[in-house]
PDB file of C-alpha atoms (C1' of nucleotides) in Angstrom:
ATOM      1  CA  MET A   1       0.000   0.000   0.000  1.00 71.00           C
ATOM      2  CA  PRO A   2       2.599   2.563   0.732  1.00 92.00           C
ATOM      3  CA  GLU A   3       3.262   4.149  -2.632  1.00 95.00           C
ATOM      4  CA  LEU A   4       5.002   7.422  -3.339  1.00 96.00           C
ATOM      5  CA  PRO A   5       2.582   9.761  -1.502  1.00 95.00           C
ATOM      6  CA  GLU A   6       2.494   7.510   1.550  1.00 95.00           C
ATOM      7  CA  VAL A   7       6.251   7.011   1.738  1.00 96.00           C
ATOM      8  CA  GLU A   8       6.844  10.709   1.185  1.00 96.00           C
ATOM      9  CA  THR A   9       4.365  11.562   3.956  1.00 96.00           C
ATOM     10  CA  VAL A  10       6.250   9.260   6.308  1.00 96.00           C
ATOM     11  CA  ARG A  11       9.494  10.880   5.243  1.00 96.00           C
ATOM     12  CA  LEU A  12       8.194  14.369   5.953  1.00 96.00           C
ATOM     13  CA  GLY A  13       7.131  13.290   9.426  1.00 96.00           C
ATOM     14  CA  LEU A  14      10.389  11.556  10.250  1.00 97.00           C
ATOM     15  CA  ALA A  15      12.371  14.493   8.927  1.00 97.00           C
ATOM     16  CA  ARG A  16      10.761  16.664  11.602  1.00 97.00           C
ATOM     17  CA  TYR A  17      11.839  14.458  14.484  1.00 97.00           C
ATOM     18  CA  LEU A  18      14.854  12.322  13.670  1.00 97.00           C
ATOM     19  CA  PRO A  19      17.688  14.506  12.390  1.00 98.00           C
ATOM     20  CA  GLY A  20      20.171  15.366  15.098  1.00 98.00           C
ATOM     21  CA  GLN A  21      19.185  12.456  17.332  1.00 98.00           C
ATOM     22  CA  LYS A  22      21.642   9.774  18.290  1.00 98.00           C
ATOM     23  CA  VAL A  23      20.698   6.103  18.042  1.00 98.00           C
ATOM     24  CA  LEU A  24      21.030   4.619  21.514  1.00 98.00           C
ATOM     25  CA  GLY A  25      19.831   1.087  20.897  1.00 97.00           C
ATOM     26  CA  VAL A  26      17.919  -1.270  18.660  1.00 97.00           C
ATOM     27  CA  ASP A  27      15.739  -4.298  19.364  1.00 95.00           C
ATOM     28  CA  PHE A  28      14.776  -6.774  16.699  1.00 93.00           C
ATOM     29  CA  ASP A  29      14.016 -10.429  16.359  1.00 83.00           C
ATOM     30  CA  ASN A  30      13.002 -11.160  12.799  1.00 88.00           C
ATOM     31  CA  PRO A  31      16.148 -11.334  10.620  1.00 90.00           C
ATOM     32  CA  LYS A  32      14.021 -10.938   7.522  1.00 90.00           C
ATOM     33  CA  SER A  33      12.813  -7.539   8.639  1.00 94.00           C
ATOM     34  CA  PHE A  34      16.259  -6.442   9.800  1.00 95.00           C
ATOM     35  CA  PRO A  35      18.982  -8.445   8.026  1.00 94.00           C
ATOM     36  CA  ASN A  36      22.005  -6.909   9.703  1.00 95.00           C
ATOM     37  CA  SER A  37      24.639  -8.567  11.845  1.00 94.00           C
ATOM     38  CA  GLN A  38      25.003  -7.642  15.490  1.00 94.00           C
ATOM     39  CA  GLU A  39      28.513  -6.520  14.738  1.00 95.00           C
ATOM     40  CA  LEU A  40      27.445  -4.138  11.982  1.00 96.00           C
ATOM     41  CA  VAL A  41      24.709  -2.746  14.185  1.00 96.00           C
ATOM     42  CA  ARG A  42      27.143  -2.169  17.013  1.00 96.00           C
ATOM     43  CA  GLN A  43      29.732  -0.516  14.794  1.00 97.00           C
ATOM     44  CA  GLN A  44      27.656   1.555  12.406  1.00 97.00           C
ATOM     45  CA  LEU A  45      24.252   2.151  13.990  1.00 97.00           C
ATOM     46  CA  ILE A  46      24.553   2.337  17.761  1.00 98.00           C
ATOM     47  CA  GLY A  47      25.954   5.716  18.668  1.00 98.00           C
ATOM     48  CA  ALA A  48      25.441   7.121  15.192  1.00 98.00           C
ATOM     49  CA  ARG A  49      23.706  10.432  14.745  1.00 98.00           C
ATOM     50  CA  ILE A  50      20.871  10.716  12.249  1.00 98.00           C
ATOM     51  CA  GLU A  51      21.702  13.353   9.673  1.00 98.00           C
ATOM     52  CA  SER A  52      18.698  13.372   7.370  1.00 97.00           C
ATOM     53  CA  VAL A  53      15.755  11.355   6.106  1.00 97.00           C
ATOM     54  CA  ASP A  54      15.549  11.045   2.333  1.00 97.00           C
ATOM     55  CA  ARG A  55      13.492   9.060  -0.139  1.00 96.00           C
ATOM     56  CA  ARG A  56      14.082   7.517  -3.549  1.00 96.00           C
ATOM     57  CA  ALA A  57      11.138   5.727  -5.166  1.00 95.00           C
ATOM     58  CA  LYS A  58       9.432   3.884  -2.295  1.00 95.00           C
ATOM     59  CA  VAL A  59      12.633   3.477  -0.292  1.00 96.00           C
ATOM     60  CA  LEU A  60      13.370   5.614   2.764  1.00 96.00           C
ATOM     61  CA  LEU A  61      17.004   6.534   3.387  1.00 97.00           C
ATOM     62  CA  ILE A  62      17.946   7.421   6.947  1.00 97.00           C
ATOM     63  CA  ARG A  63      21.441   8.871   6.690  1.00 97.00           C
ATOM     64  CA  LEU A  64      23.816   8.261   9.563  1.00 98.00           C
ATOM     65  CA  SER A  65      26.948  10.041  10.718  1.00 98.00           C
ATOM     66  CA  THR A  66      28.945   6.804  10.359  1.00 98.00           C
ATOM     67  CA  GLY A  67      28.826   6.897   6.573  1.00 97.00           C
ATOM     68  CA  TYR A  68      26.140   4.258   6.584  1.00 97.00           C
ATOM     69  CA  THR A  69      22.491   4.636   5.673  1.00 97.00           C
ATOM     70  CA  LEU A  70      19.520   2.741   7.017  1.00 97.00           C
ATOM     71  CA  LEU A  71      17.337   1.852   4.031  1.00 96.00           C
ATOM     72  CA  VAL A  72      13.708   1.020   4.750  1.00 96.00           C
ATOM     73  CA  HIS A  73      11.149  -0.444   2.386  1.00 95.00           C
ATOM     74  CA  LEU A  74       7.632  -0.629   3.801  1.00 95.00           C
ATOM     75  CA  LYS A  75       6.340  -2.897   1.010  1.00 94.00           C
ATOM     76  CA  MET A  76       2.667  -3.546   1.756  1.00 92.00           C
ATOM     77  CA  THR A  77       2.046  -3.304   5.460  1.00 93.00           C
ATOM     78  CA  GLY A  78       5.093  -1.538   6.849  1.00 94.00           C
ATOM     79  CA  GLN A  79       4.829   1.401   9.217  1.00 95.00           C
ATOM     80  CA  LEU A  80       7.492   3.674  10.672  1.00 96.00           C
ATOM     81  CA  VAL A  81       6.046   5.397  13.703  1.00 96.00           C
ATOM     82  CA  TYR A  82       7.895   7.785  15.976  1.00 96.00           C
ATOM     83  CA  ARG A  83       6.900   8.243  19.595  1.00 95.00           C
ATOM     84  CA  PRO A  84       8.637  10.904  21.641  1.00 96.00           C
ATOM     85  CA  ASN A  85       9.541  10.075  25.200  1.00 93.00           C
ATOM     86  CA  THR A  86       6.772  11.013  27.581  1.00 80.00           C
ATOM     87  CA  GLY A  87       7.227  13.757  30.081  1.00 57.00           C
ATOM     88  CA  ARG A  88       7.627  17.446  29.661  1.00 46.00           C
ATOM     89  CA  GLY A  89      10.102  18.898  27.322  1.00 42.00           C
ATOM     90  CA  TRP A  90      10.290  21.388  24.606  1.00 38.00           C
ATOM     91  CA  GLY A  91       9.327  18.832  22.031  1.00 45.00           C
ATOM     92  CA  GLY A  92       5.718  19.363  23.052  1.00 44.00           C
ATOM     93  CA  GLY A  93       2.785  19.746  20.778  1.00 45.00           C
ATOM     94  CA  HIS A  94       3.052  16.181  19.645  1.00 45.00           C
ATOM     95  CA  PRO A  95      -0.216  14.254  19.559  1.00 48.00           C
ATOM     96  CA  THR A  96      -0.471  11.895  22.473  1.00 44.00           C
ATOM     97  CA  ASP A  97      -3.091   9.658  20.954  1.00 48.00           C
ATOM     98  CA  SER A  98      -2.407   8.613  17.421  1.00 64.00           C
ATOM     99  CA  LEU A  99      -4.612   6.194  15.569  1.00 69.00           C
ATOM    100  CA  ILE A 100      -2.662   3.110  16.409  1.00 78.00           C
ATOM    101  CA  GLY A 101      -2.476   1.912  19.980  1.00 83.00           C
ATOM    102  CA  SER A 102       0.389   1.422  22.352  1.00 88.00           C
ATOM    103  CA  LEU A 103       3.734   0.458  20.929  1.00 91.00           C
ATOM    104  CA  PRO A 104       5.408  -1.911  20.485  1.00 93.00           C
ATOM    105  CA  ASP A 105       2.551  -4.084  19.318  1.00 92.00           C
ATOM    106  CA  ARG A 106       2.184  -7.502  17.701  1.00 91.00           C
ATOM    107  CA  SER A 107       3.491  -6.300  14.340  1.00 93.00           C
ATOM    108  CA  THR A 108       6.571  -4.487  15.662  1.00 95.00           C
ATOM    109  CA  ARG A 109       9.685  -5.966  14.039  1.00 95.00           C
ATOM    110  CA  VAL A 110      12.316  -3.417  15.056  1.00 96.00           C
ATOM    111  CA  THR A 111      12.441  -0.784  17.782  1.00 96.00           C
ATOM    112  CA  PHE A 112      15.035   1.974  17.553  1.00 97.00           C
ATOM    113  CA  THR A 113      15.724   3.831  20.758  1.00 97.00           C
ATOM    114  CA  LEU A 114      16.748   7.421  20.110  1.00 98.00           C
ATOM    115  CA  GLU A 115      17.714  10.179  22.472  1.00 97.00           C
ATOM    116  CA  ARG A 116      14.288  11.760  22.628  1.00 97.00           C
ATOM    117  CA  GLY A 117      11.952   8.980  21.579  1.00 97.00           C
ATOM    118  CA  LYS A 118      11.518   5.612  19.942  1.00 96.00           C
ATOM    119  CA  LEU A 119      11.068   4.686  16.303  1.00 97.00           C
ATOM    120  CA  TYR A 120       8.997   1.574  15.635  1.00 96.00           C
ATOM    121  CA  PHE A 121       9.177  -0.422  12.424  1.00 96.00           C
ATOM    122  CA  ASN A 122       5.935  -2.379  12.262  1.00 95.00           C
ATOM    123  CA  ASP A 123       5.139  -4.799   9.483  1.00 94.00           C
ATOM    124  CA  GLN A 124       2.305  -7.243   9.757  1.00 93.00           C
ATOM    125  CA  ARG A 125       3.223  -9.292   6.726  1.00 92.00           C
ATOM    126  CA  LYS A 126       7.017  -9.127   7.042  1.00 93.00           C
ATOM    127  CA  PHE A 127       7.552  -8.204   3.401  1.00 93.00           C
ATOM    128  CA  GLY A 128       9.332  -5.004   4.292  1.00 94.00           C
ATOM    129  CA  TRP A 129      12.896  -4.614   5.490  1.00 95.00           C
ATOM    130  CA  ALA A 130      15.321  -2.173   7.076  1.00 96.00           C
ATOM    131  CA  LYS A 131      18.985  -2.619   6.300  1.00 95.00           C
ATOM    132  CA  LEU A 132      22.259  -0.855   6.786  1.00 96.00           C
ATOM    133  CA  LEU A 133      24.473  -0.112   3.810  1.00 96.00           C
ATOM    134  CA  PRO A 134      27.574   2.020   3.312  1.00 96.00           C
ATOM    135  CA  ASP A 135      26.575   5.202   1.494  1.00 96.00           C
ATOM    136  CA  GLU A 136      28.704   4.492  -1.540  1.00 95.00           C
ATOM    137  CA  LYS A 137      27.072   1.085  -2.108  1.00 94.00           C
ATOM    138  CA  ILE A 138      23.571   2.493  -2.490  1.00 94.00           C
ATOM    139  CA  PRO A 139      23.848   3.722  -6.088  1.00 93.00           C
ATOM    140  CA  GLU A 140      25.243   0.317  -7.025  1.00 91.00           C
ATOM    141  CA  LEU A 141      22.150  -1.582  -5.945  1.00 92.00           C
ATOM    142  CA  ASP A 142      20.322  -3.160  -8.880  1.00 90.00           C
ATOM    143  CA  PHE A 143      17.141  -1.434  -7.870  1.00 92.00           C
ATOM    144  CA  PHE A 144      18.684   2.040  -7.869  1.00 93.00           C
ATOM    145  CA  GLN A 145      20.443   1.328 -11.146  1.00 92.00           C
ATOM    146  CA  ARG A 146      17.186   0.520 -12.875  1.00 92.00           C
ATOM    147  CA  VAL A 147      14.635   2.732 -11.186  1.00 94.00           C
ATOM    148  CA  GLY A 148      13.009   5.437 -13.271  1.00 95.00           C
ATOM    149  CA  PRO A 149      12.572   9.159 -12.624  1.00 95.00           C
ATOM    150  CA  GLU A 150      10.788  10.672  -9.659  1.00 96.00           C
ATOM    151  CA  PRO A 151       7.377  11.713 -11.003  1.00 96.00           C
ATOM    152  CA  LEU A 152       7.203  14.853  -8.865  1.00 96.00           C
ATOM    153  CA  GLU A 153      10.611  16.038  -9.998  1.00 96.00           C
ATOM    154  CA  ALA A 154      11.460  17.987 -13.108  1.00 96.00           C
ATOM    155  CA  ASP A 155      13.217  15.096 -14.825  1.00 93.00           C
ATOM    156  CA  PHE A 156       9.933  13.232 -15.271  1.00 96.00           C
ATOM    157  CA  THR A 157       9.281  14.793 -18.626  1.00 96.00           C
ATOM    158  CA  PHE A 158       6.835  13.467 -21.169  1.00 96.00           C
ATOM    159  CA  GLU A 159       9.714  12.617 -23.473  1.00 96.00           C
ATOM    160  CA  GLU A 160      11.428  10.603 -20.775  1.00 96.00           C
ATOM    161  CA  PHE A 161       8.168   8.825 -19.915  1.00 96.00           C
ATOM    162  CA  ARG A 162       7.660   7.874 -23.554  1.00 95.00           C
ATOM    163  CA  ARG A 163      11.254   6.797 -23.961  1.00 95.00           C
ATOM    164  CA  ARG A 164      11.092   4.447 -20.977  1.00 95.00           C
ATOM    165  CA  LEU A 165       7.729   3.078 -22.049  1.00 95.00           C
ATOM    166  CA  SER A 166       9.185   2.178 -25.419  1.00 94.00           C
ATOM    167  CA  ARG A 167      10.802  -0.905 -23.879  1.00 92.00           C
ATOM    168  CA  ARG A 168       7.405  -2.221 -22.796  1.00 93.00           C
ATOM    169  CA  LYS A 169       5.341  -2.026 -25.973  1.00 92.00           C
ATOM    170  CA  ARG A 170       3.322  -5.228 -25.817  1.00 93.00           C
ATOM    171  CA  THR A 171       2.452  -5.279 -22.159  1.00 94.00           C
ATOM    172  CA  SER A 172      -0.591  -3.565 -20.691  1.00 95.00           C
ATOM    173  CA  ILE A 173      -0.322   0.106 -19.869  1.00 96.00           C
ATOM    174  CA  LYS A 174      -1.159  -0.708 -16.252  1.00 95.00           C
ATOM    175  CA  ALA A 175       1.707  -3.188 -15.930  1.00 95.00           C
ATOM    176  CA  ALA A 176       3.971  -0.625 -17.574  1.00 96.00           C
ATOM    177  CA  ILE A 177       3.293   2.216 -15.145  1.00 96.00           C
ATOM    178  CA  LEU A 178       3.592  -0.171 -12.200  1.00 95.00           C
ATOM    179  CA  ASP A 179       7.089  -0.995 -13.468  1.00 95.00           C
ATOM    180  CA  GLN A 180       9.481   0.973 -11.265  1.00 94.00           C
ATOM    181  CA  SER A 181      12.011   1.184 -14.080  1.00 95.00           C
ATOM    182  CA  VAL A 182       9.537   3.230 -16.127  1.00 96.00           C
ATOM    183  CA  LEU A 183       8.922   5.682 -13.313  1.00 96.00           C
ATOM    184  CA  ALA A 184       9.322   5.531  -9.549  1.00 96.00           C
ATOM    185  CA  GLY A 185       6.591   5.393  -6.986  1.00 95.00           C
ATOM    186  CA  VAL A 186       3.373   4.351  -8.716  1.00 96.00           C
ATOM    187  CA  GLY A 187       1.586   1.366  -7.190  1.00 94.00           C
ATOM    188  CA  ASN A 188      -1.847  -0.122  -7.585  1.00 94.00           C
ATOM    189  CA  ILE A 189      -3.826   2.806  -6.217  1.00 95.00           C
ATOM    190  CA  TYR A 190      -2.327   5.550  -8.375  1.00 95.00           C
ATOM    191  CA  ALA A 191      -2.140   3.327 -11.427  1.00 95.00           C
ATOM    192  CA  ASP A 192      -5.934   2.942 -11.317  1.00 95.00           C
ATOM    193  CA  GLU A 193      -6.501   6.574 -10.418  1.00 96.00           C
ATOM    194  CA  SER A 194      -4.336   8.015 -13.171  1.00 96.00           C
ATOM    195  CA  LEU A 195      -5.612   5.625 -15.855  1.00 96.00           C
ATOM    196  CA  HIS A 196      -9.163   6.643 -15.052  1.00 96.00           C
ATOM    197  CA  ALA A 197      -8.270  10.321 -15.134  1.00 96.00           C
ATOM    198  CA  ALA A 198      -6.670   9.815 -18.544  1.00 97.00           C
ATOM    199  CA  ARG A 199      -9.624   7.651 -19.692  1.00 97.00           C
ATOM    200  CA  ILE A 200      -7.432   4.721 -20.637  1.00 96.00           C
ATOM    201  CA  HIS A 201      -8.466   1.112 -20.140  1.00 95.00           C
ATOM    202  CA  PRO A 202      -5.709  -0.568 -18.087  1.00 95.00           C
ATOM    203  CA  GLU A 203      -5.443  -3.548 -20.448  1.00 95.00           C
ATOM    204  CA  THR A 204      -4.602  -1.406 -23.444  1.00 95.00           C
ATOM    205  CA  LYS A 205      -1.249  -2.387 -24.883  1.00 95.00           C
ATOM    206  CA  VAL A 206       1.318   0.355 -24.461  1.00 96.00           C
ATOM    207  CA  ALA A 207       1.816   0.634 -28.216  1.00 95.00           C
ATOM    208  CA  ASP A 208      -1.933   1.127 -28.691  1.00 95.00           C
ATOM    209  CA  VAL A 209      -2.268   4.127 -26.393  1.00 96.00           C
ATOM    210  CA  SER A 210      -2.677   7.221 -28.542  1.00 96.00           C
ATOM    211  CA  PRO A 211      -0.116  10.010 -28.212  1.00 96.00           C
ATOM    212  CA  LEU A 212      -2.796  12.318 -26.827  1.00 97.00           C
ATOM    213  CA  LYS A 213      -3.846   9.853 -24.157  1.00 96.00           C
ATOM    214  CA  LEU A 214      -0.249   9.125 -23.289  1.00 96.00           C
ATOM    215  CA  ARG A 215       0.304  12.801 -22.698  1.00 97.00           C
ATOM    216  CA  ARG A 216      -2.810  12.940 -20.530  1.00 97.00           C
ATOM    217  CA  LEU A 217      -1.604   9.932 -18.580  1.00 97.00           C
ATOM    218  CA  HIS A 218       1.747  11.552 -17.908  1.00 97.00           C
ATOM    219  CA  GLN A 219      -0.005  14.554 -16.414  1.00 97.00           C
ATOM    220  CA  ALA A 220      -2.598  12.422 -14.589  1.00 97.00           C
ATOM    221  CA  ILE A 221       0.141  10.463 -12.821  1.00 97.00           C
ATOM    222  CA  ILE A 222       1.725  13.684 -11.608  1.00 97.00           C
ATOM    223  CA  ASP A 223      -1.615  15.130 -10.541  1.00 96.00           C
ATOM    224  CA  SER A 224      -2.907  12.083  -8.682  1.00 96.00           C
ATOM    225  CA  LEU A 225       0.337  11.640  -6.770  1.00 96.00           C
ATOM    226  CA  ARG A 226       0.475  15.318  -5.877  1.00 96.00           C
ATOM    227  CA  ILE A 227      -3.143  15.478  -4.734  1.00 96.00           C
ATOM    228  CA  SER A 228      -2.714  12.374  -2.602  1.00 96.00           C
ATOM    229  CA  LEU A 229       0.419  13.801  -1.047  1.00 95.00           C
ATOM    230  CA  GLU A 230      -1.568  16.900  -0.113  1.00 95.00           C
ATOM    231  CA  HIS A 231      -4.011  14.644   1.747  1.00 94.00           C
ATOM    232  CA  GLY A 232      -1.333  12.642   3.532  1.00 94.00           C
ATOM    233  CA  GLY A 233      -1.673   9.638   1.243  1.00 93.00           C
ATOM    234  CA  SER A 234      -4.183   6.781   1.193  1.00 92.00           C
ATOM    235  CA  SER A 235      -5.012   4.602   4.152  1.00 89.00           C
ATOM    236  CA  ASP A 236      -6.680   1.415   3.107  1.00 81.00           C
ATOM    237  CA  ARG A 237      -6.002  -0.754   6.107  1.00 78.00           C
ATOM    238  CA  ASN A 238      -2.463  -0.499   7.398  1.00 86.00           C
ATOM    239  CA  TYR A 239      -0.937   2.724   6.287  1.00 91.00           C
ATOM    240  CA  VAL A 240      -0.219   5.406   8.860  1.00 93.00           C
ATOM    241  CA  ASP A 241       2.220   8.297   8.837  1.00 94.00           C
ATOM    242  CA  ALA A 242       5.184   8.853  11.132  1.00 95.00           C
ATOM    243  CA  GLU A 243       2.884  10.019  13.915  1.00 94.00           C
ATOM    244  CA  GLY A 244       0.454   7.149  13.513  1.00 93.00           C
ATOM    245  CA  TYR A 245      -2.218   9.046  11.615  1.00 93.00           C
ATOM    246  CA  LYS A 246      -4.066   7.835   8.552  1.00 92.00           C
ATOM    247  CA  GLY A 247      -4.088   9.591   5.199  1.00 93.00           C
ATOM    248  CA  SER A 248      -7.351  10.772   3.701  1.00 93.00           C
ATOM    249  CA  TYR A 249      -6.859  10.546  -0.057  1.00 94.00           C
ATOM    250  CA  LEU A 250      -9.296   7.657  -0.530  1.00 93.00           C
ATOM    251  CA  LYS A 251     -12.146   9.996   0.374  1.00 93.00           C
ATOM    252  CA  PHE A 252     -11.335  11.781  -2.873  1.00 94.00           C
ATOM    253  CA  ALA A 253     -10.415   8.764  -4.987  1.00 95.00           C
ATOM    254  CA  ARG A 254     -11.973   8.479  -8.425  1.00 95.00           C
ATOM    255  CA  VAL A 255     -12.165   4.703  -8.707  1.00 95.00           C
ATOM    256  CA  PHE A 256      -9.919   2.933  -6.217  1.00 94.00           C
ATOM    257  CA  ARG A 257     -11.982   0.796  -3.810  1.00 92.00           C
ATOM    258  CA  ARG A 258     -15.127   2.298  -5.262  1.00 93.00           C
ATOM    259  CA  GLU A 259     -16.650  -0.658  -7.059  1.00 93.00           C
ATOM    260  CA  GLY A 260     -20.418  -0.277  -7.280  1.00 92.00           C
ATOM    261  CA  GLN A 261     -20.215   3.480  -6.771  1.00 93.00           C
ATOM    262  CA  PRO A 262     -20.805   6.049  -9.517  1.00 95.00           C
ATOM    263  CA  CYS A 263     -17.982   7.253 -11.730  1.00 96.00           C
ATOM    264  CA  PRO A 264     -17.255  10.893 -10.837  1.00 96.00           C
ATOM    265  CA  ASP A 265     -17.286  11.824 -14.535  1.00 96.00           C
ATOM    266  CA  CYS A 266     -20.298   9.970 -15.937  1.00 96.00           C
ATOM    267  CA  GLY A 267     -22.140   8.267 -13.074  1.00 96.00           C
ATOM    268  CA  THR A 268     -21.732   4.730 -14.382  1.00 95.00           C
ATOM    269  CA  ASP A 269     -20.992   2.149 -11.684  1.00 94.00           C
ATOM    270  CA  ILE A 270     -17.315   1.480 -11.117  1.00 94.00           C
ATOM    271  CA  VAL A 271     -16.348  -2.136 -11.806  1.00 94.00           C
ATOM    272  CA  LYS A 272     -13.559  -4.151 -10.233  1.00 93.00           C
ATOM    273  CA  THR A 273     -11.626  -6.588 -12.392  1.00 92.00           C
ATOM    274  CA  ARG A 274      -8.160  -8.073 -12.550  1.00 92.00           C
ATOM    275  CA  VAL A 275      -5.358  -6.720 -14.702  1.00 93.00           C
ATOM    276  CA  ALA A 276      -1.675  -7.589 -14.509  1.00 90.00           C
ATOM    277  CA  GLY A 277      -2.473  -9.881 -11.600  1.00 88.00           C
ATOM    278  CA  ARG A 278      -3.955  -7.121  -9.470  1.00 92.00           C
ATOM    279  CA  GLY A 279      -7.294  -5.808  -8.398  1.00 92.00           C
ATOM    280  CA  THR A 280      -8.207  -3.104 -10.905  1.00 94.00           C
ATOM    281  CA  HIS A 281     -10.946  -0.487 -10.783  1.00 95.00           C
ATOM    282  CA  ILE A 282     -12.385   1.053 -13.923  1.00 95.00           C
ATOM    283  CA  CYS A 283     -15.337   2.969 -15.240  1.00 95.00           C
ATOM    284  CA  PRO A 284     -16.615   0.767 -18.066  1.00 95.00           C
ATOM    285  CA  ARG A 285     -17.959   3.788 -19.891  1.00 96.00           C
ATOM    286  CA  CYS A 286     -15.049   6.212 -19.605  1.00 96.00           C
ATOM    287  CA  GLN A 287     -12.406   3.525 -20.074  1.00 96.00           C
ATOM    288  CA  LYS A 288     -13.361   1.505 -23.116  1.00 94.00           C
ATOM    289  CA  PRO A 289     -11.595  -1.826 -23.468  1.00 90.00           C
ATOM    290  CA  PRO A 290      -9.056  -1.984 -26.283  1.00 85.00           C
ATOM    291  CA  LYS A 291     -10.247  -3.258 -29.604  1.00 76.00           C
ATOM    292  CA  LYS A 292      -8.702  -6.644 -30.143  1.00 62.00           C
ATOM    293  CA  THR A 293      -6.281  -5.695 -32.880  1.00 50.00           C
ATOM    294  CA  PRO A 294      -5.716  -8.962 -34.749  1.00 45.00           C
ATOM    295  CA  ARG A 295      -2.073  -8.564 -35.531  1.00 41.00           C
ATOM    296  CA  ASN A 296      -1.845 -11.679 -37.628  1.00 37.00           C
ATOM    297  CA  ARG A 297      -3.566 -11.199 -41.002  1.00 28.00           C
TER     298      ARG A 297
ATOM    299  C1'  DC B   1      15.455  -9.791 -23.862  1.00 61.93           C
ATOM    300  C1'  DA B   2      10.047  -9.047 -23.022  1.00 61.93           C
ATOM    301  C1'  DC B   3       6.651 -10.654 -20.430  1.00 61.93           C
ATOM    302  C1'  DT B   4       3.906 -13.380 -16.944  1.00 61.93           C
ATOM    303  C1'  DT B   5       3.284 -15.870 -12.860  1.00 61.93           C
ATOM    304  C1'  DG B   6       4.327 -17.379  -8.283  1.00 61.93           C
ATOM    305  C1'  DA B   7       6.415 -16.665  -3.858  1.00 61.93           C
ATOM    306  C1'  DC B   8       7.056 -14.124   0.123  1.00 61.93           C
ATOM    307  C1'  DC B   9       3.581 -13.404   4.852  1.00 61.93           C
ATOM    308  C1'  DT B  10      -0.420 -12.581   7.868  1.00 61.93           C
ATOM    309  C1'  DG B  11      -4.983 -10.994   8.768  1.00 61.93           C
ATOM    310  C1'  DT B  12      -9.582 -10.443   7.168  1.00 61.93           C
ATOM    311  C1'  DC B  13     -13.623 -11.457   4.885  1.00 61.93           C
ATOM    312  C1'  DC B  14     -16.935 -14.508   2.451  1.00 61.93           C
ATOM    313  C1'  DG B  15     -19.444 -18.657   1.638  1.00 61.93           C
ATOM    314  C1'  DC B  16     -20.795 -22.998   3.361  1.00 61.93           C
TER     315       DC B  16
ATOM    316  C1'  DT C   1     -19.584 -21.020  15.157  1.00 61.93           C
ATOM    317  C1'  DG C   2     -15.707 -22.945  12.511  1.00 61.93           C
ATOM    318  C1'  DC C   3     -13.106 -23.662   8.378  1.00 61.93           C
ATOM    319  C1'  DG C   4     -11.187 -23.373   3.773  1.00 61.93           C
ATOM    320  C1'  DG C   5     -10.060 -20.345   0.357  1.00 61.93           C
ATOM    321  C1'  DA C   6      -9.631 -15.935  -1.949  1.00 61.93           C
ATOM    322  C1'  DC C   7      -7.664 -11.656  -1.455  1.00 61.93           C
ATOM    323  C1'  DA C   8      -4.754  -7.701  -0.157  1.00 61.93           C
ATOM    324  C1'  DG C   9      -0.347  -5.662  -3.175  1.00 61.93           C
ATOM    325  C1'  DG C  10       5.596  -4.347  -3.821  1.00 61.93           C
ATOM    326  C1'  DT C  11       9.211  -6.646  -5.626  1.00 61.93           C
ATOM    327  C1'  DC C  12      12.059 -10.284  -7.187  1.00 61.93           C
ATOM    328  C1'  DA C  13      12.966 -15.038  -8.816  1.00 61.93           C
ATOM    329  C1'  DA C  14      11.749 -18.284 -11.923  1.00 61.93           C
ATOM    330  C1'  DG C  15       9.082 -19.571 -15.616  1.00 61.93           C
ATOM    331  C1'  DT C  16       7.520 -19.295 -20.815  1.00 61.93           C
TER     332       DT C  16
END
DNA sequence: CACTTGACCTGTCCGC
DNA sequence: TGCGGACAGGTCAAGT
């Protein structure tokens, strides 16, 4: 669930609280969630000061003073929630009752003890991970080598979008925009939202999307991500921000999780189907299925 | 190489 | 009520 707007919302929250704090300790049990040796943790994490919290695609990068970075991928059900230490202090103004209960809870995989609070990495399904890497190794990771442009940055131009799509001509347009090497940060929610806004059926082959609609899609991706970010992202079931609060984008969603409800553009009931192996929401009137172009004779 | 499918996990919901 | 199965969806490995 955490896609670009959700991960960026978490980043913004963490960036308010973490920089400047020293890591005093870390508790973890599941090696899948935190695949780092005790020795590495002792040498590069404990005692390190947090310098900044960055993001690339859906990966959070917590930069440390040791020259290492803690990379975190929330995958589907991950949460990074910060709780300041109780008691008075100038850090006041922080909500005391966020929307998740006391921490740690059943899904807590890692607990980081900082100088002024604790950072909890929760992950019900254990798909996510948090791992330490030397700064210089990060650009060498396969994922960072392949990943496409940030859609809310200036380098996500229409030309670049089209150029990267050109490697995926015969797959569906939905599969193509979910591909992180085409652009970074789109997941199932914003794929459905932007395809509806651009009035493109998700099963349309990339090569069959008209230039006009491709241009509309490029803009629709940018717009849907930006609007969601303004609402703190989408909370379906698990997602919460760094303070434990849900995002409200789904209240404004066009089609996602709205099967049986009227299309905002034409009033036709939204239908849920399956495309590229994922639940897919479309307006059957605004998003006409592709004509079966018989390519052989 | 392009492309698709299954695996990774756990909790929830639906039908019987 | 209990139980099996489908489903949730990001990414990568393994398959065609």
